[in-house]
Short mmCIF file of C-alpha atoms and ligand atoms in Angstrom, two decimals:
data_model
loop_
_atom_site.label_atom_id
_atom_site.label_comp_id
_atom_site.label_asym_id
_atom_site.label_seq_id
_atom_site.Cartn_x
_atom_site.Cartn_y
_atom_site.Cartn_z
CA MET A 1 8.90 -17.65 6.69
CA GLY A 2 8.09 -21.41 5.88
CA THR A 3 10.40 -20.82 2.95
CA VAL A 4 14.16 -22.45 3.45
CA GLY A 5 16.66 -19.57 3.09
CA ILE A 6 14.27 -16.81 3.42
CA ARG A 7 14.73 -14.85 6.78
CA GLY A 8 11.72 -13.39 8.45
CA TYR A 9 11.11 -10.03 9.90
CA THR A 10 10.50 -10.02 13.87
CA PHE A 11 7.86 -7.83 14.95
CA SER A 12 7.95 -6.32 18.40
CA GLU A 13 5.06 -6.13 20.83
CA GLU A 14 4.27 -2.75 20.00
CA GLU A 15 4.29 -3.53 16.36
CA ILE A 16 2.09 -6.37 16.68
CA VAL A 17 -0.47 -4.29 18.98
CA PHE A 18 -0.28 -1.28 16.22
CA THR A 19 -0.81 -3.64 13.12
CA ARG A 20 -3.84 -5.27 14.88
CA CYS A 21 -5.22 -1.81 15.90
CA LYS A 22 -5.25 -0.49 12.13
CA PHE A 23 -5.89 -3.70 10.87
CA PRO A 24 -7.92 -6.12 13.01
CA LYS A 25 -8.95 -8.73 10.77
CA LEU A 26 -5.28 -9.53 10.25
CA THR A 27 -3.29 -12.16 12.66
CA LEU A 28 0.54 -12.85 13.01
CA VAL A 29 0.43 -16.51 12.20
CA SER A 30 3.91 -17.06 12.57
CA GLU A 31 7.20 -14.89 13.47
CA SER A 32 6.89 -13.27 10.02
CA VAL A 33 3.55 -13.88 8.27
CA TRP A 34 0.23 -12.03 8.54
CA ASP A 35 -2.92 -13.63 7.86
CA GLY A 36 -6.72 -12.47 7.40
CA ILE A 37 -8.61 -10.17 5.86
CA ILE A 38 -8.13 -6.58 4.49
CA ASP A 39 -11.05 -4.52 4.11
CA ILE A 40 -11.32 -1.73 1.50
CA ASP A 41 -13.50 1.48 1.92
CA ALA A 42 -12.36 3.98 -0.20
CA THR A 43 -13.51 7.00 -2.42
CA TYR A 44 -11.29 7.72 -5.80
CA ASN A 45 -13.01 9.89 -8.61
CA ASP A 46 -16.37 9.86 -6.89
CA ILE A 47 -16.61 5.90 -6.88
CA HIS A 48 -16.80 4.11 -3.64
CA ILE A 49 -15.56 0.98 -3.06
CA VAL A 50 -16.50 -1.33 -0.13
CA ASP A 51 -14.84 -4.85 -0.51
CA SER A 52 -12.60 -7.32 1.53
CA PHE A 53 -9.75 -9.63 0.36
CA GLN A 54 -8.36 -12.38 1.90
CA VAL A 55 -4.47 -12.13 1.96
CA LYS A 56 -1.18 -13.73 3.19
CA ILE A 57 1.56 -11.53 3.75
CA GLY A 58 5.12 -12.28 4.67
CA VAL A 59 7.62 -10.15 5.50
CA PHE A 60 11.56 -10.21 5.18
CA ARG A 61 14.15 -9.26 7.75
CA ASP A 62 15.23 -6.05 5.99
CA PHE A 63 11.46 -4.42 5.55
CA PRO A 64 11.19 -1.74 4.21
CA THR A 65 13.99 -2.15 2.43
CA GLU A 66 12.94 -5.12 0.84
CA LEU A 67 8.99 -5.56 0.44
CA PRO A 68 7.12 -8.08 1.73
CA ILE A 69 5.05 -10.73 -0.33
CA VAL A 70 1.50 -10.96 -0.71
CA ASN A 71 -0.67 -13.34 -1.96
CA GLU A 72 -4.54 -12.82 -2.28
CA VAL A 73 -5.49 -16.29 -1.06
CA GLY A 74 -9.52 -16.18 -1.08
CA GLY A 75 -9.67 -16.89 -4.84
CA ARG A 76 -10.97 -13.61 -5.89
CA ILE A 77 -8.38 -13.14 -8.23
CA LYS A 78 -9.45 -16.13 -10.04
CA VAL A 79 -12.80 -15.10 -10.12
CA ILE A 80 -11.90 -11.86 -11.31
CA ALA A 81 -9.54 -13.43 -14.24
CA ASP A 82 -12.60 -16.01 -15.06
CA LYS A 83 -14.85 -13.35 -15.51
CA TYR A 84 -13.12 -11.28 -18.30
CA GLY A 85 -11.46 -14.49 -20.06
CA ILE A 86 -7.94 -13.33 -18.42
CA THR A 87 -5.52 -16.08 -18.74
CA ASP A 88 -2.11 -14.09 -18.20
CA TYR A 89 -2.52 -13.33 -14.87
CA ARG A 90 0.21 -10.64 -15.36
CA ASP A 91 -2.91 -8.57 -16.23
CA LEU A 92 -3.76 -8.25 -12.77
CA HIS A 93 -0.66 -7.73 -11.74
CA VAL A 94 0.04 -11.04 -10.33
CA ASN A 95 3.70 -12.72 -10.95
CA PRO A 96 2.53 -16.08 -12.60
CA ARG A 97 5.33 -18.11 -10.97
CA THR A 98 4.64 -17.07 -7.37
CA ASP A 99 1.12 -16.17 -7.32
CA THR A 100 2.51 -13.22 -5.63
CA ILE A 101 1.03 -9.37 -5.99
CA CYS A 102 3.27 -6.69 -7.95
CA LEU A 103 2.38 -3.91 -6.17
CA CYS A 104 3.81 -1.44 -8.00
CA VAL A 105 7.15 -0.46 -10.19
CA LYS A 106 10.25 -1.46 -8.79
CA GLN A 107 11.34 2.05 -9.00
CA GLU A 108 8.37 3.38 -6.80
CA GLU A 109 8.88 1.11 -3.81
CA LYS A 110 11.73 3.59 -2.02
CA TYR A 111 9.00 6.19 -2.75
CA LYS A 112 6.03 4.41 -1.65
CA VAL A 113 7.69 2.66 1.63
CA PRO A 114 10.52 5.03 2.35
CA PRO A 115 12.97 3.75 5.25
CA GLY A 116 11.42 4.14 8.46
CA SER A 117 7.97 3.16 7.31
CA THR A 118 6.02 0.76 9.44
CA PHE A 119 4.17 -2.21 8.52
CA VAL A 120 1.03 -0.31 8.51
CA ASP A 121 2.42 2.04 6.05
CA PHE A 122 3.21 -0.37 3.57
CA LEU A 123 -0.46 -1.75 3.64
CA ASN A 124 -1.81 1.65 3.48
CA ASN A 125 0.29 2.91 0.87
CA LEU A 126 0.62 -0.36 -1.48
CA VAL A 127 -1.50 -2.99 -0.13
CA ILE A 128 -5.03 -1.51 0.45
CA PRO A 129 -4.81 0.63 -3.38
CA TYR A 130 -3.65 -2.55 -4.98
CA PHE A 131 -6.97 -4.13 -4.11
CA PHE A 132 -8.77 -0.92 -4.15
CA GLY A 133 -7.76 -1.13 -8.05
CA LEU A 134 -8.48 -5.06 -8.03
CA SER A 135 -12.03 -4.45 -6.95
CA TYR A 136 -12.48 -1.34 -9.21
CA TYR A 137 -11.22 -3.35 -12.12
CA GLU A 138 -13.80 -6.28 -11.24
CA LYS A 139 -16.80 -3.81 -11.66
CA ASN A 140 -15.04 -1.68 -14.49
CA ARG A 141 -12.82 -3.76 -16.60
CA VAL A 142 -10.20 -1.38 -16.40
CA TRP A 143 -7.77 0.27 -13.70
CA PRO A 144 -8.87 3.67 -11.72
CA TRP A 145 -5.16 4.98 -12.56
CA GLY A 146 -2.64 4.78 -15.10
CA GLU A 147 -0.46 1.42 -14.85
CA TYR A 148 2.74 0.50 -16.47
CA SER A 149 3.10 -2.58 -18.53
CA HIS A 150 4.70 -5.75 -17.10
CA GLY A 151 8.60 -6.41 -17.02
CA GLY A 152 11.01 -4.25 -18.60
CA LEU A 153 8.62 -2.14 -20.49
CA GLY A 154 6.95 -0.84 -17.26
CA LEU A 155 10.56 0.18 -15.84
CA LEU A 156 11.17 2.37 -18.57
CA GLU A 157 7.53 3.67 -19.02
CA TYR A 158 8.08 4.99 -15.54
CA TYR A 159 10.74 7.27 -16.86
CA SER A 160 8.45 8.78 -19.20
CA ASP A 161 6.40 10.26 -16.15
CA ASN A 162 9.27 10.83 -14.08
CA LYS A 163 11.97 12.29 -15.99
CA VAL A 164 13.91 12.52 -12.78
CA SER A 165 18.03 12.56 -12.37
CA LEU A 166 19.39 9.56 -12.15
CA THR A 167 22.49 8.49 -10.24
CA SER A 168 24.84 5.78 -11.20
CA ASP A 169 23.30 3.50 -8.68
CA ASP A 170 19.72 3.92 -10.17
CA LEU A 171 21.18 3.20 -13.20
CA GLU A 172 22.72 -0.15 -11.86
CA LEU A 173 19.36 -1.17 -10.08
CA LEU A 174 17.38 -0.43 -13.30
CA THR A 175 19.96 -2.60 -15.52
CA SER A 176 19.62 -5.42 -12.73
CA ASN A 177 15.84 -5.22 -12.59
CA LEU A 178 15.75 -5.19 -16.77
CA ARG A 179 18.05 -8.39 -16.92
CA ARG A 180 15.23 -10.40 -15.09
CA ASP A 181 13.20 -9.71 -18.49
CA GLU A 182 12.81 -12.59 -20.93
CA LYS A 183 13.68 -10.09 -23.47
CA TRP A 184 17.03 -8.20 -22.24
CA LYS A 185 18.75 -9.07 -24.94
CA SER A 186 16.56 -6.76 -27.06
CA TYR A 187 16.59 -4.15 -24.33
CA SER A 188 20.16 -4.58 -24.29
CA LYS A 189 20.63 -4.23 -28.32
CA ARG A 190 18.37 -1.05 -28.20
CA LEU A 191 19.85 0.69 -24.68
CA ARG A 192 23.70 0.45 -26.39
CA ASP A 193 23.11 1.53 -30.14
CA SER A 194 20.14 4.15 -28.57
CA ASN A 195 18.38 4.13 -31.93
CA LEU A 196 14.68 4.23 -30.96
CA SER A 197 13.52 3.81 -34.56
CA LYS A 198 14.85 0.10 -34.58
CA LYS A 199 12.67 -3.14 -33.85
CA CYS A 200 11.05 -2.74 -30.40
CA VAL A 201 12.21 -4.20 -27.19
CA CYS A 202 9.19 -6.57 -27.01
CA GLY A 203 9.71 -8.42 -30.11
CA SER A 204 7.56 -7.06 -32.90
CA GLU A 205 8.96 -6.06 -35.98
CA LYS A 206 7.91 -2.56 -35.54
CA PRO A 207 10.10 0.31 -34.60
CA PHE A 208 10.37 0.78 -31.08
CA ASN A 209 9.17 4.41 -30.69
CA SER A 210 5.80 3.53 -32.55
CA CYS A 211 5.51 0.22 -31.01
CA HIS A 212 5.85 1.10 -27.19
CA THR A 213 5.78 4.69 -27.41
CA LYS A 214 6.19 5.41 -23.89
CA ALA A 215 8.61 2.59 -23.07
CA ALA A 216 10.64 4.42 -25.77
CA ASP A 217 10.30 7.88 -24.31
CA GLY A 218 11.73 6.47 -20.86
CA MET A 219 14.50 4.79 -22.68
CA SER A 220 15.66 8.04 -24.27
CA HIS A 221 15.55 9.54 -20.67
CA VAL A 222 17.58 7.16 -19.02
CA LEU A 223 20.03 7.11 -22.07
CA SER A 224 20.13 11.06 -21.64
CA GLU A 225 20.85 10.82 -18.29
CA VAL A 226 23.63 7.88 -19.21
CA HIS A 227 25.06 10.58 -21.29
CA ARG A 228 25.01 13.30 -18.38
CA LEU A 229 26.71 11.01 -15.95
CA HIS A 230 29.44 10.49 -18.71
CA LEU A 231 29.22 6.42 -18.36
CA SER A 232 29.09 4.21 -21.46
CA SER A 233 25.60 2.93 -22.25
CA TYR A 234 27.95 -0.05 -23.97
CA LYS A 235 29.34 -1.15 -20.82
CA LEU A 236 26.66 -0.63 -18.65
CA PHE A 237 23.81 -2.73 -20.64
CA LYS A 238 26.39 -5.58 -22.01
CA LYS A 239 24.48 -8.40 -22.43
ZN1 ZN B 301 6.63 -3.14 -29.07
#
């Protein structure tokens, strides 16, 4: 995929034809990189959006276990950011280090693009909705559907909406993703002492459960699952 150390996916002739049939403005420009235009023509809550976005999409060898990386390369994200004075591109779900788009929270990936999914499924289930949302945002300054915060907060907020049973594998995956948050130390502290009325993980001096209420609610679900599984939050969430 042009980057040393990254192994790209090899598309079969059949997959290329199928993708080009559904997305005729995309071209496979190297073994695992698609380049071109994604057209949006969809309606949500009675709002009809017709728009186009220029993208570059790199697909990893172990797709769909690992999701492709998507970059908007037509300069639209910059236009939208400038329009509303947005300086932190994470507000538009763009990773500031890589310019790649954050299409959903980590936990949602396996539901949106389950094993056996095609590249076309990935485009339909994650890429189209993102650009629909972005176009909607450009016009209305709000996202059409609820969104999660950046980083660790979003990972926890997800569990406020989805109070599902977790396995120890889920908890390990959650921990490894939370560790990537620059404020991991404060997450680790709250997860280990489970005192949600102490300082918020975001670094404010406010109590967690009144500062980032939804994330605190999600954390309380995570902790109840840790308890149910007879695991030690001290070991699981150590610094
Ligand atoms: Zn907070």
